[in-house]
mmCIF file with all atom_site columns, C-alpha atoms in Angstrom:
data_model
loop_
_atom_site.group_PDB
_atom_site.id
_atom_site.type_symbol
_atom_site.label_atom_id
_atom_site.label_alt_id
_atom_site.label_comp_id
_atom_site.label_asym_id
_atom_site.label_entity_id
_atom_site.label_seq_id
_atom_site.pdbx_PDB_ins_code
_atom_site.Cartn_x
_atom_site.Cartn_y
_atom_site.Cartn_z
_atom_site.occupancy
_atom_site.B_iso_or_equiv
_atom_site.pdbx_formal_charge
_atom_site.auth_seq_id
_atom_site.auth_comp_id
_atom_site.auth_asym_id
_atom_site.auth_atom_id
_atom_site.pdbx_PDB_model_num
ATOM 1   C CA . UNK A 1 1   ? 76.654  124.347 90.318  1.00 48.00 ? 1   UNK A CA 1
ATOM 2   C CA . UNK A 1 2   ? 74.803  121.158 91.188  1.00 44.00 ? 2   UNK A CA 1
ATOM 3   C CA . UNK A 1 3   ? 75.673  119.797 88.035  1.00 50.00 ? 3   UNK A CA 1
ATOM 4   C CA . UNK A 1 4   ? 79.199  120.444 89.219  1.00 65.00 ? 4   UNK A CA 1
ATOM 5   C CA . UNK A 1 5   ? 78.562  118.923 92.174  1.00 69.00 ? 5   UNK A CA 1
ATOM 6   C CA . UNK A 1 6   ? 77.407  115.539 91.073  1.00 77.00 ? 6   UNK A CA 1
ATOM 7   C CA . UNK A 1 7   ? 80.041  115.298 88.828  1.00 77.00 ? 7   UNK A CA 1
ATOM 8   C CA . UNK A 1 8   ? 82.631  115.253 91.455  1.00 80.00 ? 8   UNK A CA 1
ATOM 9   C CA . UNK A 1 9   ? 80.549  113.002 93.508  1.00 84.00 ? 9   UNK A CA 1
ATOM 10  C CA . UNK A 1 10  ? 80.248  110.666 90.908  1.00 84.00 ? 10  UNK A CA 1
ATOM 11  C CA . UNK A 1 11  ? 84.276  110.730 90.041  1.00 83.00 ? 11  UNK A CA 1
ATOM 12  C CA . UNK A 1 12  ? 84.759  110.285 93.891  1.00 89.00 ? 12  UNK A CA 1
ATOM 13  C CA . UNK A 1 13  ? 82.494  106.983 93.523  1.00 89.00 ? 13  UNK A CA 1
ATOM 14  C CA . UNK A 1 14  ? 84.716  106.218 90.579  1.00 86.00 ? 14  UNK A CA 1
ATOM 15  C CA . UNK A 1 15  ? 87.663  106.376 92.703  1.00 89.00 ? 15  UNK A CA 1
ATOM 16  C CA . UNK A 1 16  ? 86.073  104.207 95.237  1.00 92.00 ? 16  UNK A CA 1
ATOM 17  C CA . UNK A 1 17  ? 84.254  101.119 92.960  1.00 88.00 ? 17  UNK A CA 1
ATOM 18  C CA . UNK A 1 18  ? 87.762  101.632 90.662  1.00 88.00 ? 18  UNK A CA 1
ATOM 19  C CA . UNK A 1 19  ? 89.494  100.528 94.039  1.00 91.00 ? 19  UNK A CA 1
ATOM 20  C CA . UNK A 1 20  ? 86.974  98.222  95.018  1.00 91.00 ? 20  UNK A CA 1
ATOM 21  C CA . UNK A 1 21  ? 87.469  96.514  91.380  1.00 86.00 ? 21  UNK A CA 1
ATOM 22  C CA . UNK A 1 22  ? 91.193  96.188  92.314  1.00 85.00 ? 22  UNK A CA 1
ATOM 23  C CA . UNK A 1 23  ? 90.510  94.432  95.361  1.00 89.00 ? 23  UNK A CA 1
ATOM 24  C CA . UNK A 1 24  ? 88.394  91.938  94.127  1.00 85.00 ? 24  UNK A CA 1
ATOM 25  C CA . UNK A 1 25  ? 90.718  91.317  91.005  1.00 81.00 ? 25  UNK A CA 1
ATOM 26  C CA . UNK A 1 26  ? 93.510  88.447  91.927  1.00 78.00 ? 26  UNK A CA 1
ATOM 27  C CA . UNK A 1 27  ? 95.806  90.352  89.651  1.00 74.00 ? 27  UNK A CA 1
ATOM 28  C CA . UNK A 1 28  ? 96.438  92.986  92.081  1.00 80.00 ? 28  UNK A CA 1
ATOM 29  C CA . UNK A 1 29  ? 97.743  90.664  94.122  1.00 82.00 ? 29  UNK A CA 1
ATOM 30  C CA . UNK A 1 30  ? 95.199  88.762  97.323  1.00 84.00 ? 30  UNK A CA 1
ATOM 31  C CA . UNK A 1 31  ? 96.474  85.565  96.367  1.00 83.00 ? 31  UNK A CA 1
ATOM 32  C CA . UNK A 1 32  ? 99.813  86.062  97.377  1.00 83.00 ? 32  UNK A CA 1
ATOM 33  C CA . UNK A 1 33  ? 99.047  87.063  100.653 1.00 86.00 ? 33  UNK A CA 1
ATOM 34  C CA . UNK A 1 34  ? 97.235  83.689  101.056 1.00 85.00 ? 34  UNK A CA 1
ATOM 35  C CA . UNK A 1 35  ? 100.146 82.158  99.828  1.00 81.00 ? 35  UNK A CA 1
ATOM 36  C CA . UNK A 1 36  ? 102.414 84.117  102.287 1.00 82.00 ? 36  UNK A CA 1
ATOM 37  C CA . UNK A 1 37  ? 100.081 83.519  105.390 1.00 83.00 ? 37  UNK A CA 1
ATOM 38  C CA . UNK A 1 38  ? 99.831  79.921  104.864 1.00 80.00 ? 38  UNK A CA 1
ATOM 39  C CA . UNK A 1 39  ? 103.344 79.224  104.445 1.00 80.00 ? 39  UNK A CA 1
ATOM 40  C CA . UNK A 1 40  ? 104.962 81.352  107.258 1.00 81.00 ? 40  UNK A CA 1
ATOM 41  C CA . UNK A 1 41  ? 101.900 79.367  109.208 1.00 78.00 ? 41  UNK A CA 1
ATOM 42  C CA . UNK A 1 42  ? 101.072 82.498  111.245 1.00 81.00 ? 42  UNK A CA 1
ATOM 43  C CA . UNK A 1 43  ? 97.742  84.541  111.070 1.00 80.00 ? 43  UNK A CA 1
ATOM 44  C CA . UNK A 1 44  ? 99.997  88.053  111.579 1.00 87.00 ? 44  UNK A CA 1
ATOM 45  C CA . UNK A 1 45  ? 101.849 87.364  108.105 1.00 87.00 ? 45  UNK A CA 1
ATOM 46  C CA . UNK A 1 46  ? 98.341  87.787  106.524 1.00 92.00 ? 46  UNK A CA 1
ATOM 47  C CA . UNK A 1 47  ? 97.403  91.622  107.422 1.00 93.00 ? 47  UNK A CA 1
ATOM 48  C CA . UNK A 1 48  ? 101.091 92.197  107.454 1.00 92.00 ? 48  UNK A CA 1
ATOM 49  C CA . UNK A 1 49  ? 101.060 90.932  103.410 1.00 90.00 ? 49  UNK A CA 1
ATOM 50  C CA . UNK A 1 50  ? 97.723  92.665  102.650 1.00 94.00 ? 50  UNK A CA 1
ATOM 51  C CA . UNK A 1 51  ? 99.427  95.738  104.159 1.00 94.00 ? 51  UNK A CA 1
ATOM 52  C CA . UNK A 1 52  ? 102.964 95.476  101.761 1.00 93.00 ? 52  UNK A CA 1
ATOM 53  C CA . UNK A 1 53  ? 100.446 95.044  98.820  1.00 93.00 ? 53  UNK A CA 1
ATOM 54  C CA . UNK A 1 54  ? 98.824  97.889  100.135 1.00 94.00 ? 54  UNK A CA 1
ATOM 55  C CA . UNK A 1 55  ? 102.080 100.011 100.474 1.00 94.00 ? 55  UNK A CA 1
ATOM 56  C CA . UNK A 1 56  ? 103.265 99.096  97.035  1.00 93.00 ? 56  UNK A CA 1
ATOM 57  C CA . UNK A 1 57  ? 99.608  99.947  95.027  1.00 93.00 ? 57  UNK A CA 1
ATOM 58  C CA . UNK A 1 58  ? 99.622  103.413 97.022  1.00 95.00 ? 58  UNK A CA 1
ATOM 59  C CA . UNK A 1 59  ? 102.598 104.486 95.954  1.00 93.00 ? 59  UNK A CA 1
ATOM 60  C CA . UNK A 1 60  ? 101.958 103.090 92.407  1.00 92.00 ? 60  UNK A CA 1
ATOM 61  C CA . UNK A 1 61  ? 99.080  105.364 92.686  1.00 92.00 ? 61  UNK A CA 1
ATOM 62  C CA . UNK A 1 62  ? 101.174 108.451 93.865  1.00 91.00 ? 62  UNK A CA 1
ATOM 63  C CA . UNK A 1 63  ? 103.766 108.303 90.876  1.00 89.00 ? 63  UNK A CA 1
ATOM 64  C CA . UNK A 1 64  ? 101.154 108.238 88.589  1.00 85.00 ? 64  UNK A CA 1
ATOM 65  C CA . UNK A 1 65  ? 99.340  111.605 90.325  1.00 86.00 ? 65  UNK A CA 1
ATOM 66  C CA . UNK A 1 66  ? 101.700 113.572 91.569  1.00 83.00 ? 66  UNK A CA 1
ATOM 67  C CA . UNK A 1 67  ? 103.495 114.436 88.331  1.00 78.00 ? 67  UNK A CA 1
ATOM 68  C CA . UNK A 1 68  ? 99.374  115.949 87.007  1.00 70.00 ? 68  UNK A CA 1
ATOM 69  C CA . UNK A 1 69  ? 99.247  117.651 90.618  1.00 70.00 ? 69  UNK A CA 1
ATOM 70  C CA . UNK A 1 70  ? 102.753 119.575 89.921  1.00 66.00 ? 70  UNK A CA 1
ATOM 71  C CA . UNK A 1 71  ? 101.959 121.003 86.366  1.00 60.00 ? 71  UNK A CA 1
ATOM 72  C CA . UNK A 1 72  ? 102.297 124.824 86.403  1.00 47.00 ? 72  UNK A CA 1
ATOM 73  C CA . UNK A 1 73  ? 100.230 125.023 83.606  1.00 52.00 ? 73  UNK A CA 1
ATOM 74  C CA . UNK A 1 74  ? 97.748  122.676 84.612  1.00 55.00 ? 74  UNK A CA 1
ATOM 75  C CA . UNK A 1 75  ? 95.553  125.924 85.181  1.00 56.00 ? 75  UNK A CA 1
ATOM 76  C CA . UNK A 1 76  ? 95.582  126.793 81.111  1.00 59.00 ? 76  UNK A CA 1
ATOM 77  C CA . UNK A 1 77  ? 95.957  123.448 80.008  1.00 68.00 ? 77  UNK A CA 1
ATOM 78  C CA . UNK A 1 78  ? 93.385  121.448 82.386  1.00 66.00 ? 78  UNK A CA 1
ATOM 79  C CA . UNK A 1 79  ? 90.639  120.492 79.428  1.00 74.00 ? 79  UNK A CA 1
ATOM 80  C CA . UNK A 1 80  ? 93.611  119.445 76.999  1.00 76.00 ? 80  UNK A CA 1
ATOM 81  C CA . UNK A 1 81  ? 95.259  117.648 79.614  1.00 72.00 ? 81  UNK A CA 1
ATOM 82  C CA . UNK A 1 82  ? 92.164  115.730 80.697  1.00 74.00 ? 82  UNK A CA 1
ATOM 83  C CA . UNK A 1 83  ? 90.861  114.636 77.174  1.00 82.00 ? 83  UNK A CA 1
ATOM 84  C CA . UNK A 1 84  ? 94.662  113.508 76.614  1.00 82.00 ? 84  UNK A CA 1
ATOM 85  C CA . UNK A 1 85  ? 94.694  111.485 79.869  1.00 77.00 ? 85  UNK A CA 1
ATOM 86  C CA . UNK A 1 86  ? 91.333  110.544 79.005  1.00 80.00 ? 86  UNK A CA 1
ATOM 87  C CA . UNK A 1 87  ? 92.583  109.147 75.282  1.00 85.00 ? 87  UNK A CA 1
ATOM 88  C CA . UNK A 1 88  ? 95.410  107.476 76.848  1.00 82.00 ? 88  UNK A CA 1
ATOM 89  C CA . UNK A 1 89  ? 93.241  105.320 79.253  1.00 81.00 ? 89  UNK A CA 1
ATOM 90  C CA . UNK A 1 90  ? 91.174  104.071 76.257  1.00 87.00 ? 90  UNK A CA 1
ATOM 91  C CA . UNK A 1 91  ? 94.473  103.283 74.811  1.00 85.00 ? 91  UNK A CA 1
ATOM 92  C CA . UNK A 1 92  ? 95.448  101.182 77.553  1.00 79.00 ? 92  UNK A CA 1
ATOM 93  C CA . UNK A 1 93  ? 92.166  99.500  77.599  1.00 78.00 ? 93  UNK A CA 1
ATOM 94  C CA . UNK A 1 94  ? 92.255  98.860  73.681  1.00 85.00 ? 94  UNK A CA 1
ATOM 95  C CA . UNK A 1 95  ? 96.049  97.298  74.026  1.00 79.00 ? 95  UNK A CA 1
ATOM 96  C CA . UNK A 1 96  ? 95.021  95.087  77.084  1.00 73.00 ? 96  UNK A CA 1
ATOM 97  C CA . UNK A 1 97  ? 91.731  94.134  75.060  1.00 80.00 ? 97  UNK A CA 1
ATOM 98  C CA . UNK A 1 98  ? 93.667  93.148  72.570  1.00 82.00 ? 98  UNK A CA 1
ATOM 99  C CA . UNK A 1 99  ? 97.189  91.573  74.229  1.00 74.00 ? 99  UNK A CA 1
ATOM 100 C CA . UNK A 1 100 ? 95.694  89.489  77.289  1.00 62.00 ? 100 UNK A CA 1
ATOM 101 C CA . UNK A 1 101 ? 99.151  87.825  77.599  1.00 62.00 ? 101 UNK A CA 1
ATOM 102 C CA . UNK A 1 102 ? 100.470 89.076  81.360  1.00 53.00 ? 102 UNK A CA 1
ATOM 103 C CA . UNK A 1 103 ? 104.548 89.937  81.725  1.00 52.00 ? 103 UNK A CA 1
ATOM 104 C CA . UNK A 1 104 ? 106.650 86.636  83.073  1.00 50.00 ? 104 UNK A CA 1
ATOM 105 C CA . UNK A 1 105 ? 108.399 89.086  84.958  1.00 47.00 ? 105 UNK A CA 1
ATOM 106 C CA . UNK A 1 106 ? 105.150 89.345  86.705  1.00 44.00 ? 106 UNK A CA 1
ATOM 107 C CA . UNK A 1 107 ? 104.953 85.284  88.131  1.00 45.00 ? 107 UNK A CA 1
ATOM 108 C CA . UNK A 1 108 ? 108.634 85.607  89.717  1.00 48.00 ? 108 UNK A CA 1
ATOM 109 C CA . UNK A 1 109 ? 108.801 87.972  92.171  1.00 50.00 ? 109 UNK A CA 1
ATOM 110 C CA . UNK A 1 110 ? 109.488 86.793  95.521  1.00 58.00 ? 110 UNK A CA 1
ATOM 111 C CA . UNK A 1 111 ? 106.351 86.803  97.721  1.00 57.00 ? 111 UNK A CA 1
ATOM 112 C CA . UNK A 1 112 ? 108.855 88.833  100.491 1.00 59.00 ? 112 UNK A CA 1
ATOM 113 C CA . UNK A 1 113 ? 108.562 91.853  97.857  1.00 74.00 ? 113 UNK A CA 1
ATOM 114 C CA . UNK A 1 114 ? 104.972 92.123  98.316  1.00 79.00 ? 114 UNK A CA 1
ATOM 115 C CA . UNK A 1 115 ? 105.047 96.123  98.288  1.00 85.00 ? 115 UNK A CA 1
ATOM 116 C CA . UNK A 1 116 ? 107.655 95.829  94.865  1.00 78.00 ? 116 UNK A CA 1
ATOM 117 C CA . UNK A 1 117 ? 105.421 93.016  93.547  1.00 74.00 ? 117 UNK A CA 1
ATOM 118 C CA . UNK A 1 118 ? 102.566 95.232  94.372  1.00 83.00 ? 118 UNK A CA 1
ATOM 119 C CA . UNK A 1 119 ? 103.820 98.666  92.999  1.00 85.00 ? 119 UNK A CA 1
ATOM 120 C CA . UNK A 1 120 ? 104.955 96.637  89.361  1.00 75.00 ? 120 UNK A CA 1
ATOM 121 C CA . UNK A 1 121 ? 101.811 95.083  89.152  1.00 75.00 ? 121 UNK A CA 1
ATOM 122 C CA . UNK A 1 122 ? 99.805  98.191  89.582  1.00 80.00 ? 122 UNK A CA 1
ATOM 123 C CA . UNK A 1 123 ? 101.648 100.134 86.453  1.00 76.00 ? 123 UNK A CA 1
ATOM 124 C CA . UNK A 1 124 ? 101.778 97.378  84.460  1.00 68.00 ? 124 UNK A CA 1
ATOM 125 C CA . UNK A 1 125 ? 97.769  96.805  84.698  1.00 68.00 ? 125 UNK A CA 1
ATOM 126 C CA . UNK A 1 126 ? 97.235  100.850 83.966  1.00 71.00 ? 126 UNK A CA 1
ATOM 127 C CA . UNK A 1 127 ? 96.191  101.123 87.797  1.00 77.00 ? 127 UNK A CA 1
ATOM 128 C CA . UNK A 1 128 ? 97.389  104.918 88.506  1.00 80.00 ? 128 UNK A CA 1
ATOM 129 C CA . UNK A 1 129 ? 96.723  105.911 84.979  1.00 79.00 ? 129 UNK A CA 1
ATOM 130 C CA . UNK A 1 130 ? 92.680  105.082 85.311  1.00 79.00 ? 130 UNK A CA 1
ATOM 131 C CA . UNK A 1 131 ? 92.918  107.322 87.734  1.00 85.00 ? 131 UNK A CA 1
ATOM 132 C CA . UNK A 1 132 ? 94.190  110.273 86.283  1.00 79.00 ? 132 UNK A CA 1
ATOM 133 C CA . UNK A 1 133 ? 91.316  111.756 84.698  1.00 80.00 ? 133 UNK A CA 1
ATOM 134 C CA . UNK A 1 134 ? 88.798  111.159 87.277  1.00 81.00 ? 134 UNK A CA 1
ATOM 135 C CA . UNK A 1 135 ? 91.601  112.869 89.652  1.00 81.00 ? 135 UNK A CA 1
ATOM 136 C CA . UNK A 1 136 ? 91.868  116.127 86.625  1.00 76.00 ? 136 UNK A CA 1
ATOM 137 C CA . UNK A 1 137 ? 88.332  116.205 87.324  1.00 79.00 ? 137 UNK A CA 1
ATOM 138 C CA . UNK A 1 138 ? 88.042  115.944 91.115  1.00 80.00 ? 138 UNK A CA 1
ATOM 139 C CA . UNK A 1 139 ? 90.878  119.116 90.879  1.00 73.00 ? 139 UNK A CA 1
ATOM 140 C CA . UNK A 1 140 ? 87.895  121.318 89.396  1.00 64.00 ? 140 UNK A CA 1
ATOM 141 C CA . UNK A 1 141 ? 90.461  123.534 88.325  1.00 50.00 ? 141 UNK A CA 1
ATOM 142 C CA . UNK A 1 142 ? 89.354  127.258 86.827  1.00 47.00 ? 142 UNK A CA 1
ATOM 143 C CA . UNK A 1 143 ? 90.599  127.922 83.581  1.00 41.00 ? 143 UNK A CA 1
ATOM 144 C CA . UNK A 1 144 ? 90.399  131.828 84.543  1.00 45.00 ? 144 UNK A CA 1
ATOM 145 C CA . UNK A 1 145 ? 92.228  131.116 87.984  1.00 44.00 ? 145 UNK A CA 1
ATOM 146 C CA . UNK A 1 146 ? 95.396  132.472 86.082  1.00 41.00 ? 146 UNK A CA 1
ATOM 147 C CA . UNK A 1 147 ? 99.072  131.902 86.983  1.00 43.00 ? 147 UNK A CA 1
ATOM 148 C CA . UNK A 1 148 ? 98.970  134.072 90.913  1.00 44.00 ? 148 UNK A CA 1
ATOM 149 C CA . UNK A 1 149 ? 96.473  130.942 91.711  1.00 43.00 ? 149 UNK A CA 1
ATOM 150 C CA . UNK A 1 150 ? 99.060  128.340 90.741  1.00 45.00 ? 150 UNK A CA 1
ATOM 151 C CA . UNK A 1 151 ? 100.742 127.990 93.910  1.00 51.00 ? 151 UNK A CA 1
ATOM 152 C CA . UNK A 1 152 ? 98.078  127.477 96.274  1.00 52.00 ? 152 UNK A CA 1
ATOM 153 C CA . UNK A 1 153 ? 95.993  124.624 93.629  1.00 49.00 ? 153 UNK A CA 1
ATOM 154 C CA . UNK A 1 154 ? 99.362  123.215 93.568  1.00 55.00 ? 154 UNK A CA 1
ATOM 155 C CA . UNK A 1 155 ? 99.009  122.884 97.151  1.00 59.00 ? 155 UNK A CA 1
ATOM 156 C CA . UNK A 1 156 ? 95.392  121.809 97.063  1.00 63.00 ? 156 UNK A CA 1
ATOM 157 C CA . UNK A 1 157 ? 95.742  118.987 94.255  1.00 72.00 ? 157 UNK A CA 1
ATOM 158 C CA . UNK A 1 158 ? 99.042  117.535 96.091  1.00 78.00 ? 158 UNK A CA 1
ATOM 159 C CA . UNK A 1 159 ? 96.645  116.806 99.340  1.00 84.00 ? 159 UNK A CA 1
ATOM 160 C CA . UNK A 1 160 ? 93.951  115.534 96.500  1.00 84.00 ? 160 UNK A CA 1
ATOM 161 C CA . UNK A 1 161 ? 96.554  113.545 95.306  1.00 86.00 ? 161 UNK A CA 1
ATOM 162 C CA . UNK A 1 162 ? 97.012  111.673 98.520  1.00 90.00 ? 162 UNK A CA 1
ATOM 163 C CA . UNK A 1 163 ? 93.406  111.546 99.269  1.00 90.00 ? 163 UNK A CA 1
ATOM 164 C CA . UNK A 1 164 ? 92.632  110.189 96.000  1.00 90.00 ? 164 UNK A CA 1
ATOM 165 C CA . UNK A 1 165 ? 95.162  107.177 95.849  1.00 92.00 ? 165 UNK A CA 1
ATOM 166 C CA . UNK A 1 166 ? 94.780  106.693 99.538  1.00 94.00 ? 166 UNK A CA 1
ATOM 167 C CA . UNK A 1 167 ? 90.716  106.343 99.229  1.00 94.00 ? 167 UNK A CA 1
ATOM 168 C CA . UNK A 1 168 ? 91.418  104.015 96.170  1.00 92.00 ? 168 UNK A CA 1
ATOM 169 C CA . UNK A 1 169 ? 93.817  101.793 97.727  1.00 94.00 ? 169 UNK A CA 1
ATOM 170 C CA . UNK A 1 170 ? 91.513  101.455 101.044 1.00 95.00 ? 170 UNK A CA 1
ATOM 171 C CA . UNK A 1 171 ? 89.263  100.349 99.213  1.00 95.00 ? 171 UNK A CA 1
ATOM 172 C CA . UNK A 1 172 ? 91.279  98.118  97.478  1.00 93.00 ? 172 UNK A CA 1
ATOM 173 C CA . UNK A 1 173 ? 92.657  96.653  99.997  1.00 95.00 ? 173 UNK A CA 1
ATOM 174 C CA . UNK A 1 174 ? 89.338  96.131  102.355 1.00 95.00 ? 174 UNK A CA 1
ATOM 175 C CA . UNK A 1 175 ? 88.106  93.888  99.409  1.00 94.00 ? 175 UNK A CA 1
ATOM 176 C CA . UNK A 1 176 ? 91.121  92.145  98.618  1.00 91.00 ? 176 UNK A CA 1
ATOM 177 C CA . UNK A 1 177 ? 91.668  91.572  102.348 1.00 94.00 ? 177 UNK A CA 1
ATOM 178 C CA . UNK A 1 178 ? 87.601  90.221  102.534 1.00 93.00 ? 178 UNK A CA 1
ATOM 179 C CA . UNK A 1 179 ? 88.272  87.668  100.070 1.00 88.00 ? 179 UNK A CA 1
ATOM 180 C CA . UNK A 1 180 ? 92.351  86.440  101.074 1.00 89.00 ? 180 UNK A CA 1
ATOM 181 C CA . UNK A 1 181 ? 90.876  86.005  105.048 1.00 90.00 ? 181 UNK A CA 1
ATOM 182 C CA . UNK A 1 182 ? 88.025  83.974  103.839 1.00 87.00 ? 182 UNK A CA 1
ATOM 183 C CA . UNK A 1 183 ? 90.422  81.657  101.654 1.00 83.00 ? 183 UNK A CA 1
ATOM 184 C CA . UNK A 1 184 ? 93.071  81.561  104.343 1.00 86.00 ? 184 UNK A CA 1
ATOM 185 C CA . UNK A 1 185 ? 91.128  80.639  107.347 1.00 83.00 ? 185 UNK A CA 1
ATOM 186 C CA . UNK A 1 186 ? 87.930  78.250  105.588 1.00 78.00 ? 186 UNK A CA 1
ATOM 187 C CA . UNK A 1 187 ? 88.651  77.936  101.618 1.00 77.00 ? 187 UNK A CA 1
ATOM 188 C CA . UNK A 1 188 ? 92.147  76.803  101.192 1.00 67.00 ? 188 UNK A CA 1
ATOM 189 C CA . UNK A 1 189 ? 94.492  77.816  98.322  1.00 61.00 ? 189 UNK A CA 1
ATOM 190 C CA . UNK A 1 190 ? 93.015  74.311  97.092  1.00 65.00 ? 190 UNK A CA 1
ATOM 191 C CA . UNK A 1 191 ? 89.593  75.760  96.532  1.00 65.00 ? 191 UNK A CA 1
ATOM 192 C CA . UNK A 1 192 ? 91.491  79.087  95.105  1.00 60.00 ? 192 UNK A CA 1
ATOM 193 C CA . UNK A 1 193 ? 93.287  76.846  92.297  1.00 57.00 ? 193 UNK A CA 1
ATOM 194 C CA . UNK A 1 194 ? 89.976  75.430  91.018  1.00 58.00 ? 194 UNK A CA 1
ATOM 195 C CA . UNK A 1 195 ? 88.235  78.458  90.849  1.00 53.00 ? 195 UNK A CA 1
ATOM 196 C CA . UNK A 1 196 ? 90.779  80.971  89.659  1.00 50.00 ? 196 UNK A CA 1
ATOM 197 C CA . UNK A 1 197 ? 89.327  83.868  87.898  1.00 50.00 ? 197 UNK A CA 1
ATOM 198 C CA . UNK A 1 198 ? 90.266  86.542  85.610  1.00 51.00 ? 198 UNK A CA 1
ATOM 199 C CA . UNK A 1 199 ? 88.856  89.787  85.160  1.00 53.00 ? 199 UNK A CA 1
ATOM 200 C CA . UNK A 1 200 ? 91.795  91.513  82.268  1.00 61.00 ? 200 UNK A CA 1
ATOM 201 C CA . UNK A 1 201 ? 89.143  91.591  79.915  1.00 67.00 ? 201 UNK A CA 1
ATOM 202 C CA . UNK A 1 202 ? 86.519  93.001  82.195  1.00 63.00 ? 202 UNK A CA 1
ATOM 203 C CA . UNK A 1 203 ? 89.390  95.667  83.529  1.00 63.00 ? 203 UNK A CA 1
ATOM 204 C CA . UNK A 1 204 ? 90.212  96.717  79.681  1.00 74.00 ? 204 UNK A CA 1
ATOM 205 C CA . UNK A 1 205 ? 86.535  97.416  79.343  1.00 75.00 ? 205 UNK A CA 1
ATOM 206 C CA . UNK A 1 206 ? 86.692  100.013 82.706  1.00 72.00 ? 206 UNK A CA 1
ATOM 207 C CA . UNK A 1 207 ? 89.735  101.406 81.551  1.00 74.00 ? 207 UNK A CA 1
ATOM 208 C CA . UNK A 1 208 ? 88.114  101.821 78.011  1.00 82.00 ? 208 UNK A CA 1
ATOM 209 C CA . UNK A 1 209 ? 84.403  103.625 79.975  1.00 80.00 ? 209 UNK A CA 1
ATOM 210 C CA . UNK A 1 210 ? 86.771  105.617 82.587  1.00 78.00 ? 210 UNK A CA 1
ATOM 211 C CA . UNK A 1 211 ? 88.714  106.941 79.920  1.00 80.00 ? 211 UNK A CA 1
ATOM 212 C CA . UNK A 1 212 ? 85.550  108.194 77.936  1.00 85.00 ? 212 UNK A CA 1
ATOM 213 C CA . UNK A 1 213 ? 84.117  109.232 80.930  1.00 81.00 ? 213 UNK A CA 1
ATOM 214 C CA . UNK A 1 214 ? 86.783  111.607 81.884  1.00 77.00 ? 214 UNK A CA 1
ATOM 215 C CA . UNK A 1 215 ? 86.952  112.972 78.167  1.00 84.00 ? 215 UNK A CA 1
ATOM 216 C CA . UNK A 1 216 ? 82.901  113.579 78.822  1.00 83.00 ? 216 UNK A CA 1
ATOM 217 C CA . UNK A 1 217 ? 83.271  115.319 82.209  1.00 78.00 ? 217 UNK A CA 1
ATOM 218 C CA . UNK A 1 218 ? 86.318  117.702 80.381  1.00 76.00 ? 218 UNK A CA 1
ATOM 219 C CA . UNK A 1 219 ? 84.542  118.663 77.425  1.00 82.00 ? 219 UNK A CA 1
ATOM 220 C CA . UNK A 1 220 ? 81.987  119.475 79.433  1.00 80.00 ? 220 UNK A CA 1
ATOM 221 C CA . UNK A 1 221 ? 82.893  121.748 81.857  1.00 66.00 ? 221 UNK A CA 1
ATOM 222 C CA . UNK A 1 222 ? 82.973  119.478 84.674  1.00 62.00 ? 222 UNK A CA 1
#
């Protein structure tokens, strides 16, 4: 049971440093709330940015989940279905290792489609599917539940669902939102063009460990 216990506690941090990974990445999209805030020349347009990018990454999030949380047979299936979502983040990881190259598609999106920009981004950098095993394994489901239980874990991992992308793209967004307020209002987007960084390679690598950790936690038991 407390084996159990820390399991889920440890997925939950997942959840959280994933998210707080996202934020600090420029990928997921900080700079062009900078951008947007410093050319509307009004200190509103910044939260009000940080909150489309928000918008868009939670409901990346959500269409990623919410098809695992609506599975019938979720209840017989849950090991199978968590070492396959577990394979496919390692998969992402691997093809991101080894194609760095980002989609053009990407670069020219109007910055007044934050939540669009936001919501592309997000699937196209495996965002809701690193997620999906840690959120298998948050669900705890009982094999033995059988199929009269169906309805009401239904219920329960829909709610999970939600918690689970929205605790993700909090934290997302409080460390995206740390670093675009102290670039708008002391850094400059001067000081961001000199010292832009990437993290793809270091993301590949989480997707790669998150992956095999969710395999771990469903062969397991956990």
């Amino acid at each position: 049971m407390l084996g159990d216990i820390s399991t889920v506690a440890a997925l939950w941090w997942a959840v959280i440093l994933s998210g707080l990974y996202h934020g600090l990445n420029p990928g997921m999209g900080w700079p062009l709330a900078v951008s947007a805030a410093l050319m509307e020349r009004k200190r509103s347009a910044l939260p009000k940015a940080l909150g489309l990018l928000a918008l868009g990454h939670f409901l990346a999030m959500l269409a990623i989940l919410l098809p695992f949380s609506l599975m019938f047979f979720l209840v017989e299936w849950q090991v199978e279905l968590r070492v396959g979502a577990g394979a496919l983040v390692i998969a992402m990881g691997v093809y991101l290792l080894i194609n760095s190259r980002h989609p053009k598609i990407l670069a020219r999106i109007h910055p007044a489609r934050l939540a669009l920009w936001s919501f592309i981004a997000a699937n196209a950098h495996g965002a809701g599917l690193m997620l999906v095993p840690l959120f298998l394994g948050i669900c705890g489901i009982d094999a033995d539940a059988g199929h009269q239980a169906a309805e009401t874990l239904m219920q329960a991992n829909i709610m999970t669902a939600f918690v689970v992308a929205l605790t993700h793209t909090g934290t997302m967004t409080i460390a995206g939102g740390v670093i675009a307020v102290v670039i708008y209002k002391w850094l400059g987007l001067r000081f961001l063009s000199k010292t832009w960084f990437n993290l793809d390679q270091v993301w590949a690598v989480s997707l790669v460990l998150v992956g095999a950790f969710g395999i771990w936690a469903a062969l397991n038991g956990h």
